[in-house]
Amino acid sequence: MNDQAIVIRSFNPNDIEQVVEMLQSISTFKPDHSKFKELAATFVQNSYCFASVAESQEQVIGFGSIFILDRIRGGRSAIVEDVVVHETARRMGIGRLIVRNLLERAQEENCFKASLVTANHNIPFYESLGFAVDHQEMSVYLKQS
């Protein structure tokens, strides 16, 4: 796979199955397959969410998304989510292409910063893209109805 064979484009609902399959490598959560179409349609209709996929030979090999937040004191920020590359295509610069594409979109949306949560072993990757460790993340997982 070379750089010319990789296209970064906007996510579309037809990508959902391949994206969910890739996300399984970084998360145990898997949505009900019968809801994929509905989830994808809702996702692309959200005006505060933008997602990109990397595609090669008509296969989705990478994904990432950003959510734009309007801040109470003014300004906008972006949260980078779910950056993943198919295990057979890792270490080829695809994640870098996806993140750069998402950051360009955040810039177009006049965001003053972009932030993300990542595993410790991914910190050097994100630092190479200009991110810096800033604060600690805390989570509470809520019961789903």
PDB file of C-alpha atoms in Angstrom:
ATOM      1  CA  MET A   1       0.000   0.000   0.000  1.00  0.00           C
ATOM      2  CA  ASN A   2       1.516   3.339  -0.985  1.00  0.00           C
ATOM      3  CA  ASP A   3       0.453   6.925  -0.287  1.00  0.00           C
ATOM      4  CA  GLN A   4      -1.112   7.329  -3.760  1.00  0.00           C
ATOM      5  CA  ALA A   5      -3.419   4.395  -3.041  1.00  0.00           C
ATOM      6  CA  ILE A   6      -4.771   5.994   0.154  1.00  0.00           C
ATOM      7  CA  VAL A   7      -7.630   8.487  -0.017  1.00  0.00           C
ATOM      8  CA  ILE A   8      -8.848  10.476   2.993  1.00  0.00           C
ATOM      9  CA  ARG A   9     -12.526  11.321   2.624  1.00  0.00           C
ATOM     10  CA  SER A  10     -15.592  12.068   4.692  1.00  0.00           C
ATOM     11  CA  PHE A  11     -17.312   9.197   6.454  1.00  0.00           C
ATOM     12  CA  ASN A  12     -20.568   8.091   4.867  1.00  0.00           C
ATOM     13  CA  PRO A  13     -23.202   5.711   6.260  1.00  0.00           C
ATOM     14  CA  ASN A  14     -22.061   2.875   3.987  1.00  0.00           C
ATOM     15  CA  ASP A  15     -18.762   2.805   5.928  1.00  0.00           C
ATOM     16  CA  ILE A  16     -20.369   1.868   9.245  1.00  0.00           C
ATOM     17  CA  GLU A  17     -19.730  -1.892   9.216  1.00  0.00           C
ATOM     18  CA  GLN A  18     -16.036  -1.555   8.364  1.00  0.00           C
ATOM     19  CA  VAL A  19     -15.578   1.257  10.900  1.00  0.00           C
ATOM     20  CA  VAL A  20     -17.267  -0.646  13.744  1.00  0.00           C
ATOM     21  CA  GLU A  21     -15.159  -3.703  12.941  1.00  0.00           C
ATOM     22  CA  MET A  22     -11.955  -1.629  13.234  1.00  0.00           C
ATOM     23  CA  LEU A  23     -13.131   0.042  16.438  1.00  0.00           C
ATOM     24  CA  GLN A  24     -13.499  -3.399  18.014  1.00  0.00           C
ATOM     25  CA  SER A  25      -9.688  -3.512  18.136  1.00  0.00           C
ATOM     26  CA  ILE A  26      -9.647  -0.574  20.579  1.00  0.00           C
ATOM     27  CA  SER A  27     -12.948  -0.981  22.429  1.00  0.00           C
ATOM     28  CA  THR A  28     -15.146  -3.790  23.675  1.00  0.00           C
ATOM     29  CA  PHE A  29     -18.376  -1.886  22.989  1.00  0.00           C
ATOM     30  CA  LYS A  30     -20.225  -3.093  19.917  1.00  0.00           C
ATOM     31  CA  PRO A  31     -23.562  -1.629  18.860  1.00  0.00           C
ATOM     32  CA  ASP A  32     -26.414  -3.863  17.805  1.00  0.00           C
ATOM     33  CA  HIS A  33     -25.900  -4.691  14.123  1.00  0.00           C
ATOM     34  CA  SER A  34     -29.590  -4.044  13.415  1.00  0.00           C
ATOM     35  CA  LYS A  35     -29.069  -0.401  14.440  1.00  0.00           C
ATOM     36  CA  PHE A  36     -26.017   0.298  12.232  1.00  0.00           C
ATOM     37  CA  LYS A  37     -27.956   2.177   9.529  1.00  0.00           C
ATOM     38  CA  GLU A  38     -29.779   4.325  12.075  1.00  0.00           C
ATOM     39  CA  LEU A  39     -26.582   5.059  14.015  1.00  0.00           C
ATOM     40  CA  ALA A  40     -24.685   6.026  10.866  1.00  0.00           C
ATOM     41  CA  ALA A  41     -27.488   8.299   9.646  1.00  0.00           C
ATOM     42  CA  THR A  42     -27.714  10.060  13.014  1.00  0.00           C
ATOM     43  CA  PHE A  43     -23.940  10.432  13.135  1.00  0.00           C
ATOM     44  CA  VAL A  44     -23.636  12.131   9.728  1.00  0.00           C
ATOM     45  CA  GLN A  45     -26.587  14.437  10.446  1.00  0.00           C
ATOM     46  CA  ASN A  46     -24.913  15.844  13.575  1.00  0.00           C
ATOM     47  CA  SER A  47     -23.653  19.285  12.540  1.00  0.00           C
ATOM     48  CA  TYR A  48     -21.090  19.306  15.370  1.00  0.00           C
ATOM     49  CA  CYS A  49     -19.449  16.058  14.327  1.00  0.00           C
ATOM     50  CA  PHE A  50     -17.069  15.424  11.454  1.00  0.00           C
ATOM     51  CA  ALA A  51     -15.502  12.107  10.581  1.00  0.00           C
ATOM     52  CA  SER A  52     -12.900  10.993   8.092  1.00  0.00           C
ATOM     53  CA  VAL A  53     -11.983   7.615   6.723  1.00  0.00           C
ATOM     54  CA  ALA A  54      -8.867   6.396   4.983  1.00  0.00           C
ATOM     55  CA  GLU A  55      -9.705   4.243   2.010  1.00  0.00           C
ATOM     56  CA  SER A  56      -7.526   2.020  -0.139  1.00  0.00           C
ATOM     57  CA  GLN A  57      -8.788  -0.196  -2.939  1.00  0.00           C
ATOM     58  CA  GLU A  58     -12.394   0.497  -1.873  1.00  0.00           C
ATOM     59  CA  GLN A  59     -11.699  -0.739   1.672  1.00  0.00           C
ATOM     60  CA  VAL A  60     -11.934   1.497   4.734  1.00  0.00           C
ATOM     61  CA  ILE A  61      -8.592   1.131   6.505  1.00  0.00           C
ATOM     62  CA  GLY A  62      -8.773   4.008   8.974  1.00  0.00           C
ATOM     63  CA  PHE A  63     -11.221   6.256  10.793  1.00  0.00           C
ATOM     64  CA  GLY A  64     -11.288   9.261  13.094  1.00  0.00           C
ATOM     65  CA  SER A  65     -13.801  11.869  14.194  1.00  0.00           C
ATOM     66  CA  ILE A  66     -13.992  15.248  15.898  1.00  0.00           C
ATOM     67  CA  PHE A  67     -16.754  16.855  17.880  1.00  0.00           C
ATOM     68  CA  ILE A  68     -16.967  20.643  17.917  1.00  0.00           C
ATOM     69  CA  LEU A  69     -17.912  22.322  21.194  1.00  0.00           C
ATOM     70  CA  ASP A  70     -19.134  25.895  21.580  1.00  0.00           C
ATOM     71  CA  ARG A  71     -17.605  27.088  24.850  1.00  0.00           C
ATOM     72  CA  ILE A  72     -19.549  29.078  27.468  1.00  0.00           C
ATOM     73  CA  ARG A  73     -16.909  31.828  27.491  1.00  0.00           C
ATOM     74  CA  GLY A  74     -16.840  31.982  23.722  1.00  0.00           C
ATOM     75  CA  GLY A  75     -14.727  30.223  21.180  1.00  0.00           C
ATOM     76  CA  ARG A  76     -14.850  26.680  19.966  1.00  0.00           C
ATOM     77  CA  SER A  77     -12.786  23.612  20.678  1.00  0.00           C
ATOM     78  CA  ALA A  78     -12.625  20.151  19.153  1.00  0.00           C
ATOM     79  CA  ILE A  79     -12.423  16.723  20.713  1.00  0.00           C
ATOM     80  CA  VAL A  80     -10.708  14.051  18.626  1.00  0.00           C
ATOM     81  CA  GLU A  81     -12.325  10.628  19.019  1.00  0.00           C
ATOM     82  CA  ASP A  82     -11.989   7.054  17.821  1.00  0.00           C
ATOM     83  CA  VAL A  83      -8.827   7.299  15.733  1.00  0.00           C
ATOM     84  CA  VAL A  84      -8.163   3.785  14.495  1.00  0.00           C
ATOM     85  CA  VAL A  85      -6.280   2.137  11.644  1.00  0.00           C
ATOM     86  CA  HIS A  86      -6.885  -1.418  10.473  1.00  0.00           C
ATOM     87  CA  GLU A  87      -4.274  -3.705  12.000  1.00  0.00           C
ATOM     88  CA  THR A  88      -2.885  -4.673   8.566  1.00  0.00           C
ATOM     89  CA  ALA A  89      -2.305  -1.015   7.636  1.00  0.00           C
ATOM     90  CA  ARG A  90      -0.688   0.331  10.805  1.00  0.00           C
ATOM     91  CA  ARG A  91       2.676   2.116  10.905  1.00  0.00           C
ATOM     92  CA  MET A  92       2.238   3.436   7.353  1.00  0.00           C
ATOM     93  CA  GLY A  93       1.313   7.028   8.235  1.00  0.00           C
ATOM     94  CA  ILE A  94      -2.429   6.544   7.814  1.00  0.00           C
ATOM     95  CA  GLY A  95      -3.298   7.603  11.359  1.00  0.00           C
ATOM     96  CA  ARG A  96      -1.191  10.727  10.827  1.00  0.00           C
ATOM     97  CA  LEU A  97      -3.126  11.542   7.622  1.00  0.00           C
ATOM     98  CA  ILE A  98      -6.450  11.096   9.410  1.00  0.00           C
ATOM     99  CA  VAL A  99      -5.496  13.240  12.419  1.00  0.00           C
ATOM    100  CA  ARG A 100      -4.102  16.005  10.201  1.00  0.00           C
ATOM    101  CA  ASN A 101      -7.339  15.965   8.204  1.00  0.00           C
ATOM    102  CA  LEU A 102      -9.382  16.258  11.404  1.00  0.00           C
ATOM    103  CA  LEU A 103      -7.197  19.110  12.678  1.00  0.00           C
ATOM    104  CA  GLU A 104      -7.652  20.951   9.376  1.00  0.00           C
ATOM    105  CA  ARG A 105     -11.404  20.649   9.858  1.00  0.00           C
ATOM    106  CA  ALA A 106     -11.121  21.948  13.436  1.00  0.00           C
ATOM    107  CA  GLN A 107      -9.155  24.919  12.095  1.00  0.00           C
ATOM    108  CA  GLU A 108     -11.846  25.561   9.448  1.00  0.00           C
ATOM    109  CA  GLU A 109     -14.419  25.538  12.262  1.00  0.00           C
ATOM    110  CA  ASN A 110     -12.373  28.224  14.099  1.00  0.00           C
ATOM    111  CA  CYS A 111     -11.498  25.995  17.034  1.00  0.00           C
ATOM    112  CA  PHE A 112      -8.854  27.405  19.372  1.00  0.00           C
ATOM    113  CA  LYS A 113      -7.714  23.927  20.421  1.00  0.00           C
ATOM    114  CA  ALA A 114      -8.192  20.236  19.821  1.00  0.00           C
ATOM    115  CA  SER A 115      -7.888  17.689  22.588  1.00  0.00           C
ATOM    116  CA  LEU A 116      -8.104  13.935  22.938  1.00  0.00           C
ATOM    117  CA  VAL A 117      -7.763  11.035  25.327  1.00  0.00           C
ATOM    118  CA  THR A 118      -5.324   8.281  24.463  1.00  0.00           C
ATOM    119  CA  ALA A 119      -3.491   5.313  25.894  1.00  0.00           C
ATOM    120  CA  ASN A 120      -0.013   5.998  27.256  1.00  0.00           C
ATOM    121  CA  HIS A 121       1.665   4.036  24.465  1.00  0.00           C
ATOM    122  CA  ASN A 122       0.119   6.412  21.877  1.00  0.00           C
ATOM    123  CA  ILE A 123       1.401   9.620  23.504  1.00  0.00           C
ATOM    124  CA  PRO A 124       4.563   9.859  21.331  1.00  0.00           C
ATOM    125  CA  PHE A 125       2.436   9.553  18.174  1.00  0.00           C
ATOM    126  CA  TYR A 126       0.185  12.433  19.183  1.00  0.00           C
ATOM    127  CA  GLU A 127       3.115  14.523  20.420  1.00  0.00           C
ATOM    128  CA  SER A 128       4.637  14.158  16.937  1.00  0.00           C
ATOM    129  CA  LEU A 129       1.469  15.822  15.613  1.00  0.00           C
ATOM    130  CA  GLY A 130       1.749  18.779  17.996  1.00  0.00           C
ATOM    131  CA  PHE A 131      -0.336  17.566  20.928  1.00  0.00           C
ATOM    132  CA  ALA A 132       1.020  17.973  24.453  1.00  0.00           C
ATOM    133  CA  VAL A 133       0.063  16.171  27.652  1.00  0.00           C
ATOM    134  CA  ASP A 134      -2.229  18.569  29.536  1.00  0.00           C
ATOM    135  CA  HIS A 135      -4.111  17.607  32.713  1.00  0.00           C
ATOM    136  CA  GLN A 136      -5.524  14.186  33.575  1.00  0.00           C
ATOM    137  CA  GLU A 137      -8.633  12.602  32.177  1.00  0.00           C
ATOM    138  CA  MET A 138     -11.226  11.082  34.463  1.00  0.00           C
ATOM    139  CA  SER A 139     -14.263   9.056  33.462  1.00  0.00           C
ATOM    140  CA  VAL A 140     -17.380   7.696  35.027  1.00  0.00           C
ATOM    141  CA  TYR A 141     -19.287   5.117  33.022  1.00  0.00           C
ATOM    142  CA  LEU A 142     -23.021   5.628  33.260  1.00  0.00           C
ATOM    143  CA  LYS A 143     -25.667   2.950  33.223  1.00  0.00           C
ATOM    144  CA  GLN A 144     -27.357   2.747  29.828  1.00  0.00           C
ATOM    145  CA  SER A 145     -31.127   2.421  29.678  1.00  0.00           C
TER     146      SER A 145
END
